[in-house]
Amino acid sequence: MGKLTEGDIQARANGQSYDRGRRYYENGYVLEATRRGNVVTAEVEGSQYEPYQVEVILKEDGGIARAYCD
């Protein structure tokens, strides 16, 4: 599996989710993001007091198999 680009994310996320995620990233709310194989995880500072975890599991073709926010 190759490098995950912004274009890849935009192509696979719905417009509203992509726009919100981009704003969070640009405003510094994505505190840490890592990719290990087909799993992307991030810690995000949202409107809640505590940051929350985001996990995206990618299919072999790069599509999104599952996405979680906790």
Coordinates of C-alpha atoms in Angstrom, one line a residue:
M1 CA 0.0 0.0 0.0
G2 CA 1.5 3.3 -1.1
K3 CA 1.5 6.8 0.4
L4 CA -1.9 8.2 1.5
T5 CA -2.4 11.6 0.0
E6 CA -4.8 14.4 0.7
G7 CA -6.5 13.6 -2.7
D8 CA -7.0 10.0 -1.6
I9 CA -8.7 11.1 1.6
Q10 CA -10.9 13.7 -0.3
A11 CA -11.9 11.0 -2.8
R12 CA -13.0 8.6 -0.1
A13 CA -14.6 10.9 2.5
N14 CA -18.0 12.6 2.1
G15 CA -17.8 16.3 1.5
Q16 CA -18.9 17.5 5.0
S17 CA -16.5 15.1 6.8
Y18 CA -13.6 16.0 4.6
D19 CA -14.2 19.8 5.0
R20 CA -14.5 19.5 8.8
G21 CA -11.4 17.3 9.0
R22 CA -9.4 19.7 6.9
R23 CA -10.5 22.7 9.1
Y24 CA -9.4 20.7 12.2
Y25 CA -6.1 19.9 10.6
E26 CA -5.5 23.5 9.5
N27 CA -6.4 24.9 13.0
G28 CA -4.0 22.5 14.7
Y29 CA -6.7 20.2 16.3
V30 CA -5.1 17.0 14.9
L31 CA -2.6 16.5 17.7
E32 CA -1.0 13.3 16.4
A33 CA -1.5 11.1 13.3
T34 CA 0.2 7.9 12.4
R35 CA -0.1 5.2 9.8
R36 CA 0.9 1.6 10.3
G37 CA 0.1 -0.6 7.3
N38 CA -3.6 -0.3 6.5
V39 CA -4.5 1.5 9.8
V40 CA -4.5 5.3 10.3
T41 CA -4.9 6.6 13.8
A42 CA -5.1 10.2 15.1
E43 CA -5.8 12.1 18.3
V44 CA -8.1 15.0 17.7
E45 CA -9.0 17.9 19.9
G46 CA -12.7 18.6 19.2
S47 CA -15.4 20.4 21.0
Q48 CA -15.3 18.0 24.0
Y49 CA -13.0 18.6 27.0
E50 CA -10.8 15.6 26.2
P51 CA -9.2 14.8 22.9
Y52 CA -10.7 11.8 21.0
Q53 CA -9.2 9.0 18.9
V54 CA -10.0 8.4 15.3
E55 CA -9.1 5.2 13.5
V56 CA -9.5 4.4 9.8
I57 CA -8.9 0.9 8.4
L58 CA -8.1 0.9 4.7
K59 CA -8.8 -1.9 2.2
E60 CA -6.0 -3.2 0.0
D61 CA -7.2 -1.0 -2.9
G62 CA -7.0 2.1 -0.6
G63 CA -10.8 2.4 0.0
I64 CA -12.1 2.8 3.6
A65 CA -13.1 -0.5 5.2
R66 CA -14.1 1.0 8.6
A67 CA -13.8 4.3 10.4
Y68 CA -14.2 4.9 14.1
C69 CA -14.3 7.9 16.4
D70 CA -14.1 7.4 20.1

